[in-house]
PDB file of C-alpha atoms and ligand atoms in Angstrom:
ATOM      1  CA  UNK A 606     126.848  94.017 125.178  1.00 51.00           C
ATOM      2  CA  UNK A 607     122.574  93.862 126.107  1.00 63.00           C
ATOM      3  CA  UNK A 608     121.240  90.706 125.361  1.00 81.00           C
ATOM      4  CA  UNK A 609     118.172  91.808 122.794  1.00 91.00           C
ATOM      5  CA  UNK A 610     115.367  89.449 122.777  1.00 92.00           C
ATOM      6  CA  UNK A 611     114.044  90.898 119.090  1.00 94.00           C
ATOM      7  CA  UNK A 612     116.214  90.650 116.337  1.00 96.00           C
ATOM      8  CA  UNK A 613     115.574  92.094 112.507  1.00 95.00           C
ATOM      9  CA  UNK A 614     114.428  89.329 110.138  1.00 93.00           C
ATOM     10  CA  UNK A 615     116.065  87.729 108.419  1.00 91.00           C
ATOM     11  CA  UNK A 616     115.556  89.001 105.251  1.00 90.00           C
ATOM     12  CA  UNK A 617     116.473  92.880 106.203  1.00 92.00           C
ATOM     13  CA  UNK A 618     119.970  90.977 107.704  1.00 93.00           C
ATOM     14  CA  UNK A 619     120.667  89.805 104.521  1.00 92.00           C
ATOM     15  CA  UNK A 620     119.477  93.289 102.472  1.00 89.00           C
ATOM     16  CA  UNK A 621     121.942  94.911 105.117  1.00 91.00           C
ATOM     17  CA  UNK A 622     124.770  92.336 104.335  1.00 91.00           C
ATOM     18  CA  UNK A 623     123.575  92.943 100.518  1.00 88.00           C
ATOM     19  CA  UNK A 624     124.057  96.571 100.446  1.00 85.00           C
ATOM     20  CA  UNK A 625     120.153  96.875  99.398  1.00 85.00           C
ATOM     21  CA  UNK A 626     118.973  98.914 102.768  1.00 86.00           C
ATOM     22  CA  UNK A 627     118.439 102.468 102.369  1.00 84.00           C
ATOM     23  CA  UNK A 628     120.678 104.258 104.789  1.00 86.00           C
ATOM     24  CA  UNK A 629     118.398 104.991 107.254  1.00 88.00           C
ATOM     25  CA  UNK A 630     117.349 101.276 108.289  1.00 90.00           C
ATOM     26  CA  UNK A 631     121.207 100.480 107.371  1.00 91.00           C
ATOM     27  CA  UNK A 632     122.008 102.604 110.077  1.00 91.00           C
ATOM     28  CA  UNK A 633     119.732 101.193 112.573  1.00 93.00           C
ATOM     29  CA  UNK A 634     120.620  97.374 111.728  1.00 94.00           C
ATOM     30  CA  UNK A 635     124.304  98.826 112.139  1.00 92.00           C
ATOM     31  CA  UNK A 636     123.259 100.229 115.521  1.00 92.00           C
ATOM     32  CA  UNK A 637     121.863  97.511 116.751  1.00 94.00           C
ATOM     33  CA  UNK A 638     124.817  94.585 115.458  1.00 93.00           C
ATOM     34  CA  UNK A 639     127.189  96.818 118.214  1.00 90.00           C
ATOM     35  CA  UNK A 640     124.738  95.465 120.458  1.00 91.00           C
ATOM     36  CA  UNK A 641     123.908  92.267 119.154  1.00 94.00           C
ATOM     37  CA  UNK A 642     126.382  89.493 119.018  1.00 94.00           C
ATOM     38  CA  UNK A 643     124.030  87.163 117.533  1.00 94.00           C
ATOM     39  CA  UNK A 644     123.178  89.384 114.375  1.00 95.00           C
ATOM     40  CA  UNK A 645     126.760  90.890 114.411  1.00 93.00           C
ATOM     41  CA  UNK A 646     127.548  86.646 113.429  1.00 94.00           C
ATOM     42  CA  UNK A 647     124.679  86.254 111.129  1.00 94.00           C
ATOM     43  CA  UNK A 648     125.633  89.446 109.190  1.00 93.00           C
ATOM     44  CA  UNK A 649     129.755  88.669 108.806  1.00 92.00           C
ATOM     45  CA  UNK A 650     128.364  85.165 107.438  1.00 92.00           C
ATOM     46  CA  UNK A 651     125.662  86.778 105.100  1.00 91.00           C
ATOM     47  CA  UNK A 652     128.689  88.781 103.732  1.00 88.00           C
ATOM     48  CA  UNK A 653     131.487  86.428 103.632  1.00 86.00           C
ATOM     49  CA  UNK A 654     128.818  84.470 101.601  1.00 81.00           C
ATOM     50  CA  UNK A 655     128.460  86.890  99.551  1.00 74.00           C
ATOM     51  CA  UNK A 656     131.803  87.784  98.570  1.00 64.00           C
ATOM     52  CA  UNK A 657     132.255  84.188  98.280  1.00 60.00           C
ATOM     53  CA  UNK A 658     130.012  84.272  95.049  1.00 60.00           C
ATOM     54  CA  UNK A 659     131.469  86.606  93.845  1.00 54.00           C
ATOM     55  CA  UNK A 660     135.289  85.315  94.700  1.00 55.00           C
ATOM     56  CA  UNK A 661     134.020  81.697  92.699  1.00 55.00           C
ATOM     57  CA  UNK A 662     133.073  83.348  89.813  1.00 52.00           C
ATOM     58  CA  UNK A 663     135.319  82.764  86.582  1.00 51.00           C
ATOM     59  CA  UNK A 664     134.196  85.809  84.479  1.00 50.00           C
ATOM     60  CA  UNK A 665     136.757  84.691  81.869  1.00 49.00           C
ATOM     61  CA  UNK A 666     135.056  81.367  81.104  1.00 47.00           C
ATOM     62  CA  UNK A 667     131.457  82.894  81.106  1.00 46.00           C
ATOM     63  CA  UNK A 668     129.877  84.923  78.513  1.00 51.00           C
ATOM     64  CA  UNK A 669     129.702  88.470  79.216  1.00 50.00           C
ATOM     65  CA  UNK A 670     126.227  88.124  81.400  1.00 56.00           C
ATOM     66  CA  UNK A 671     126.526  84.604  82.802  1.00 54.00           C
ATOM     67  CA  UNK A 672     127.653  86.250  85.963  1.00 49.00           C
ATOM     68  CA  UNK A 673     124.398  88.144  86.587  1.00 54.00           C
ATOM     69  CA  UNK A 674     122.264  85.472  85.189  1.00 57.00           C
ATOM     70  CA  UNK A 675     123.563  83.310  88.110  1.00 52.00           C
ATOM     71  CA  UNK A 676     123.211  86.023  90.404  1.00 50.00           C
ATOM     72  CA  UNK A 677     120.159  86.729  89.496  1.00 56.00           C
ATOM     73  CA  UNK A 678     119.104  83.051  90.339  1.00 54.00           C
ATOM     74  CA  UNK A 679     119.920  83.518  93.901  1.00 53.00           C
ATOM     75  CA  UNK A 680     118.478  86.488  94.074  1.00 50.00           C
ATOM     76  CA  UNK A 681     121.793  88.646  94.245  1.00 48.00           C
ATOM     77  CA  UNK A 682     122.836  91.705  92.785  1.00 46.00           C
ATOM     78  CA  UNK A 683     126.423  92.718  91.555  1.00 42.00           C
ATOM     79  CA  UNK A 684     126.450  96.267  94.105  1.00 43.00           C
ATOM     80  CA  UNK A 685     129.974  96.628  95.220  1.00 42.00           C
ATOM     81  CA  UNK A 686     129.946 100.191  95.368  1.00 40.00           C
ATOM     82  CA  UNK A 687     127.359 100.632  97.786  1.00 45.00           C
ATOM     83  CA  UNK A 688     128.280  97.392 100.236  1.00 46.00           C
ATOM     84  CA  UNK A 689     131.437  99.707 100.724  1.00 49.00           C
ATOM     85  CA  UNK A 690     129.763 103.104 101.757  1.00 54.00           C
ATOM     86  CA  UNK A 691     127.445 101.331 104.275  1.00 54.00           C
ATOM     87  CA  UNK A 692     127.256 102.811 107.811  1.00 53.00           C
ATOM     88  CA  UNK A 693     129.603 100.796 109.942  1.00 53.00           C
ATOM     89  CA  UNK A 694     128.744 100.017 113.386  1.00 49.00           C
ATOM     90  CA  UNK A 695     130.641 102.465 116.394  1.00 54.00           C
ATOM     91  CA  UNK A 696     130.500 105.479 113.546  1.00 63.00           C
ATOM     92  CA  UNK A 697     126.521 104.708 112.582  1.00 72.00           C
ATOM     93  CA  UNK A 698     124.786 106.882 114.578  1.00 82.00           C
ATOM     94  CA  UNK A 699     127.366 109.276 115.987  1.00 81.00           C
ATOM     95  CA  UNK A 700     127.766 110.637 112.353  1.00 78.00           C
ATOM     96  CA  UNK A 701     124.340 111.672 112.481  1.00 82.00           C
ATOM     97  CA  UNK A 702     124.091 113.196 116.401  1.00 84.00           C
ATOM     98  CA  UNK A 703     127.399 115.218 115.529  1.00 80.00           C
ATOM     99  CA  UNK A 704     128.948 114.145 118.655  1.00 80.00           C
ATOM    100  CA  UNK A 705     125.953 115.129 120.796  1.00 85.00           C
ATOM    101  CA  UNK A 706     124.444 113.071 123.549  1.00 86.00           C
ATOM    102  CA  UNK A 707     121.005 111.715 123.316  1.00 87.00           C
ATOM    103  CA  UNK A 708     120.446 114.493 126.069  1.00 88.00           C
ATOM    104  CA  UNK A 709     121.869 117.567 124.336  1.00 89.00           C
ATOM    105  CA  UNK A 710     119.370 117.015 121.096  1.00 90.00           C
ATOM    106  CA  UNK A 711     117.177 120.055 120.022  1.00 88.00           C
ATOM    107  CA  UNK A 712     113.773 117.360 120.840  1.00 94.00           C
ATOM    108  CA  UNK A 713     111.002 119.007 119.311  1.00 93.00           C
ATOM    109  CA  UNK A 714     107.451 118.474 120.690  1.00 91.00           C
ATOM    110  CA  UNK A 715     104.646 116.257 119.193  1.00 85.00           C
ATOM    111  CA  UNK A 716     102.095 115.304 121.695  1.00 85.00           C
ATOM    112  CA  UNK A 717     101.725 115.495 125.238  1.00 87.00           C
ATOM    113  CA  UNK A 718     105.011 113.131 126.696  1.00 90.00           C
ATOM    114  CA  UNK A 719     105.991 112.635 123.029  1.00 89.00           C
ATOM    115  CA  UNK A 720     108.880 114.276 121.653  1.00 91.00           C
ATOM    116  CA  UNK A 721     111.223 113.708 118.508  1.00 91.00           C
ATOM    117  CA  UNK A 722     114.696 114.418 116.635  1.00 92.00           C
ATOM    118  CA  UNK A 723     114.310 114.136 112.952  1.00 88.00           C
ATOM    119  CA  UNK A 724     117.278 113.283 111.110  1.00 85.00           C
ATOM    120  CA  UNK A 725     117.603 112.772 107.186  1.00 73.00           C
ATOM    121  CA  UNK A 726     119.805 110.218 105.924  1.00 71.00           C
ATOM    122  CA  UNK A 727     121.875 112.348 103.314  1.00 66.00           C
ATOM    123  CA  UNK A 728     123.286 109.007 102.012  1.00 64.00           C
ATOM    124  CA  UNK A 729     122.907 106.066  99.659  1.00 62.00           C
ATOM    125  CA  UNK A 730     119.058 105.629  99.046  1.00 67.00           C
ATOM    126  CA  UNK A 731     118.091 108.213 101.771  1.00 68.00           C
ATOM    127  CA  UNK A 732     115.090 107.529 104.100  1.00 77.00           C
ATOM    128  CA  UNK A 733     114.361 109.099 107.175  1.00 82.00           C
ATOM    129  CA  UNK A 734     115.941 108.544 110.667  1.00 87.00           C
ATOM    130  CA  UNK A 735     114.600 110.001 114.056  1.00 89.00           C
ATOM    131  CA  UNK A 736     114.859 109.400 117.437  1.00 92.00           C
ATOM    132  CA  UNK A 737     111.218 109.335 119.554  1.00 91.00           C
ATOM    133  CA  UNK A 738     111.321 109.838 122.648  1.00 93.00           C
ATOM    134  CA  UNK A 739     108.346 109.138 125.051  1.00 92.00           C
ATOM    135  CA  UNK A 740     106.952 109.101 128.701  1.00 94.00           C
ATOM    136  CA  UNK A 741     105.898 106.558 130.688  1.00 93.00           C
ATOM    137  CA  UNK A 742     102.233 105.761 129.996  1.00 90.00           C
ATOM    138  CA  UNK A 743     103.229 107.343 126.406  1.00 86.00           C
ATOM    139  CA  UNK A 744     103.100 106.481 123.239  1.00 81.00           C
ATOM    140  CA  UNK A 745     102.588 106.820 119.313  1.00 70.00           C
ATOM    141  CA  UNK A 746      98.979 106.518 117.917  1.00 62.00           C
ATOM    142  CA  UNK A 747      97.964 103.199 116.351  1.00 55.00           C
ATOM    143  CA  UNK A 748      99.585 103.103 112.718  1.00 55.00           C
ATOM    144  CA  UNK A 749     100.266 100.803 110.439  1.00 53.00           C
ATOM    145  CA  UNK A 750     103.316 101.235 107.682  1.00 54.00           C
ATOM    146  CA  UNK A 751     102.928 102.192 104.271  1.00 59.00           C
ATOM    147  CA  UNK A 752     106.836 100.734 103.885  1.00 64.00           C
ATOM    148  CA  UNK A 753     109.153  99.575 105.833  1.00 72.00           C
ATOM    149  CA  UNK A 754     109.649 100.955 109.400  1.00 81.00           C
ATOM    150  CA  UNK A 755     112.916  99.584 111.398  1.00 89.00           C
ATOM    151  CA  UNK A 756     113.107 100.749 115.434  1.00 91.00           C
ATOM    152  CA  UNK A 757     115.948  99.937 117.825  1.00 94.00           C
ATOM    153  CA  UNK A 758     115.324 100.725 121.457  1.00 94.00           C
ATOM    154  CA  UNK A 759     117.904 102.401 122.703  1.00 92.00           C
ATOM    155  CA  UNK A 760     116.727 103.383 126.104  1.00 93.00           C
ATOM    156  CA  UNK A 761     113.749 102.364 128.701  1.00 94.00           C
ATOM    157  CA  UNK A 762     110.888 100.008 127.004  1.00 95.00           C
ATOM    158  CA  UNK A 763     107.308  99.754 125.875  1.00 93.00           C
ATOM    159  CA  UNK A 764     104.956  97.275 124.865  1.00 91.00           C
ATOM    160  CA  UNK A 765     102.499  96.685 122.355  1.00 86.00           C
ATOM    161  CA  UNK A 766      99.877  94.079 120.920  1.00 84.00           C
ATOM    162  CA  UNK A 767     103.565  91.968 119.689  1.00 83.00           C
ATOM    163  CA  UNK A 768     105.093  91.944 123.130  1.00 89.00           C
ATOM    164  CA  UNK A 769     107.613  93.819 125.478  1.00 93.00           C
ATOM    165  CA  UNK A 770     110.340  95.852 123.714  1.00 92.00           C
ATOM    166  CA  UNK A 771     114.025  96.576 125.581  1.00 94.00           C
ATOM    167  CA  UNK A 772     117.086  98.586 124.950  1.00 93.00           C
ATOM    168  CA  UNK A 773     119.064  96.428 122.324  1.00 94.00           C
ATOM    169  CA  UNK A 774     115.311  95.023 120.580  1.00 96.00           C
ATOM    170  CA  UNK A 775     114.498  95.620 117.062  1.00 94.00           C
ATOM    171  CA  UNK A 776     111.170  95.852 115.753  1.00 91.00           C
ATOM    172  CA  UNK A 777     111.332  94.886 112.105  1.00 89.00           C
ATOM    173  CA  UNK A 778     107.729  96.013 110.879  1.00 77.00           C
ATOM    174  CA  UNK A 779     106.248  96.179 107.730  1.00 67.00           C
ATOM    175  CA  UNK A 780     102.777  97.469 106.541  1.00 60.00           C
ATOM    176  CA  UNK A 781     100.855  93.928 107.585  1.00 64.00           C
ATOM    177  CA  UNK A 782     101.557  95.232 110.962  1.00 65.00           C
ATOM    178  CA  UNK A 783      99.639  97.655 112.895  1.00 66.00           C
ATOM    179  CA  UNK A 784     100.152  98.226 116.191  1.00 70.00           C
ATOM    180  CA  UNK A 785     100.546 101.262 118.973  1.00 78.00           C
ATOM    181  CA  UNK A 786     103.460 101.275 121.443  1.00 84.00           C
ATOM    182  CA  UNK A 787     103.593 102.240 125.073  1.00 90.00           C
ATOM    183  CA  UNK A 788     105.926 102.965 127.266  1.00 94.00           C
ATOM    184  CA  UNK A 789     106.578 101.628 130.160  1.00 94.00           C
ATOM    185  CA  UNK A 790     108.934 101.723 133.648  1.00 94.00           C
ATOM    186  CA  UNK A 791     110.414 104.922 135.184  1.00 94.00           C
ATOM    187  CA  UNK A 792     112.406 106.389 132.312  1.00 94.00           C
ATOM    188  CA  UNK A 793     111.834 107.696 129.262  1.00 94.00           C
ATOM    189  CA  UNK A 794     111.583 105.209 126.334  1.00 95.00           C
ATOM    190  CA  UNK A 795     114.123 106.535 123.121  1.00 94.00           C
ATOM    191  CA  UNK A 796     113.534 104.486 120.252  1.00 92.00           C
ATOM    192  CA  UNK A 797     115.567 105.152 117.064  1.00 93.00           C
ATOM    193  CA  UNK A 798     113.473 104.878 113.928  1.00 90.00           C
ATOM    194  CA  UNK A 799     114.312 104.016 110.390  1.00 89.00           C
ATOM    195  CA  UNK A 800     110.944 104.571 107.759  1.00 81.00           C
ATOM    196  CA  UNK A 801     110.936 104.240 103.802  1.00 71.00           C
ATOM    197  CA  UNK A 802     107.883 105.446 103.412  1.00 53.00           C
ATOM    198  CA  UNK A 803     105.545 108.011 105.770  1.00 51.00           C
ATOM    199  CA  UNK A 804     103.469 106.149 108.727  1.00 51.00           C
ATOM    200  CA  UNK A 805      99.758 105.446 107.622  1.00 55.00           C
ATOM    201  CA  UNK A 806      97.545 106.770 110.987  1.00 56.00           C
ATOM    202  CA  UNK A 807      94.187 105.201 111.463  1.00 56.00           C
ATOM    203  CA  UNK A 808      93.220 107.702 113.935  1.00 60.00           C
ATOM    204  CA  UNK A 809      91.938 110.911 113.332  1.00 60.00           C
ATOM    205  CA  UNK A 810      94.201 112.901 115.815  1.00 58.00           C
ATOM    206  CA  UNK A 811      97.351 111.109 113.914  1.00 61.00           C
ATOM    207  CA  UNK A 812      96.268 112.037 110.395  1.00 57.00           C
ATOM    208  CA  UNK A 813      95.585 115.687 111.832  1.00 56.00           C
ATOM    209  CA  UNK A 814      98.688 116.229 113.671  1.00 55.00           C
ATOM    210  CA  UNK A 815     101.072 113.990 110.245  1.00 56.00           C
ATOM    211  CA  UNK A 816     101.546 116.850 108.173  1.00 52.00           C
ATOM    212  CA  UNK A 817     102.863 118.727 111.457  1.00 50.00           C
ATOM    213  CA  UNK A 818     105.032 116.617 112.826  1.00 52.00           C
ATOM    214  CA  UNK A 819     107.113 115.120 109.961  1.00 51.00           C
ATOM    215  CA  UNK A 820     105.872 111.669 111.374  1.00 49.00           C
TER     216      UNK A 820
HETATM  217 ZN1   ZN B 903     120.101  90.818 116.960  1.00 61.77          ZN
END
């Protein structure tokens, strides 16, 4: 177990506990918990509390929406079904490299020392998943987020206007972030990337090369 210095917030813990991720960033929190004690705790409480809600209830004593009236103070939602087909963590990502190595992926190119694995989530809510990997001195062009982008480092580092980034950190971004990682060290940095919605470039060379790359 890495000791990750950058956790998810919060709020996308308890979405994740919730059931209300798409699979794609469900997949990277789940990624990222086999790493992280710390969030594996917070998450197991988030979802023992809950079922606990739901355990207390006494449907039989409450009209027919009293349950989701009180839920819907707390800001819960009645979703068993999906809470039950969430990625679990060891079988997260291995379902979607088919038993590959991070090595034996078909990486396509996308810049000069930038290469990526695209991967769509075929589950619950969808999203798209990729792995990036870059060079040292490497990195994506400055972007912000039109929705939510997730990324676990899973190998090497890089840095950017928020800090330094190691294998184990998440970045939990959303669109009042821009920002333009670099990598960093001897080896290749491999992030693993969750987005909602497609990256917004602010560059000219990103919005050119965007409807290329799939980015
Ligand atoms: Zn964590």
């Amino acid at each position: 177990m890495s000791n990750p210095q950058h956790h998810p917030r919060y709020e996308t813990l308890a979405d994740f506990a919730a059931g209300r991720l798409d699979e794609a960033r469900a997949v990277v929190i789940a990624a990222h918990a086999e790493v992280c004690e710390q969030c594996a705790r917070d998450i197991d409480a988030l979802e023992a509390i809950g079922g606990g809600v739901l355990a207390n209830a006494e449907p039989a004593a409450m009209s027919a929406d009293a349950l989701e009236k009180t839920l819907a103070m707390t800001g819960a939602q009645i979703m068993p079904a999906q809470a039950d087909e969430r990625p679990r963590p060891a079988s997260a990502l291995d379902a979607y490299l088919g038993g590959r190595s991070i090595d034996a992926l078909n990486w396509k190119w996308v810049a000069p020392g930038v290469h990526q694995h695209v991967m769509k989530a075929q589950g619950y809510r969808d999203g798209v998943l990729r792995l990036v990997k870059f060079a040292p001195g490497k990195g994506v062009p400055v972007h912000t987020h039109k929705g939510e982008e997730l990324t676990l480092l899973m190998r090497g580092a890089y840095r950017d206007a928020l800090g330094e980034w190691r294998a184990g950190d998440i970045a939990d971004l959303d669109h009042e972030h821009t920002h333009e990682p670099i990598a960093f060290g001897d080896e290749p940095c491999v992030c693993l990337i969750a987005t909602s919605a497609p990256l917004e470039f602010k560059t000219v060379l990103g919005k050119v090369l965007q409807p290329f790359v799939e980015l």
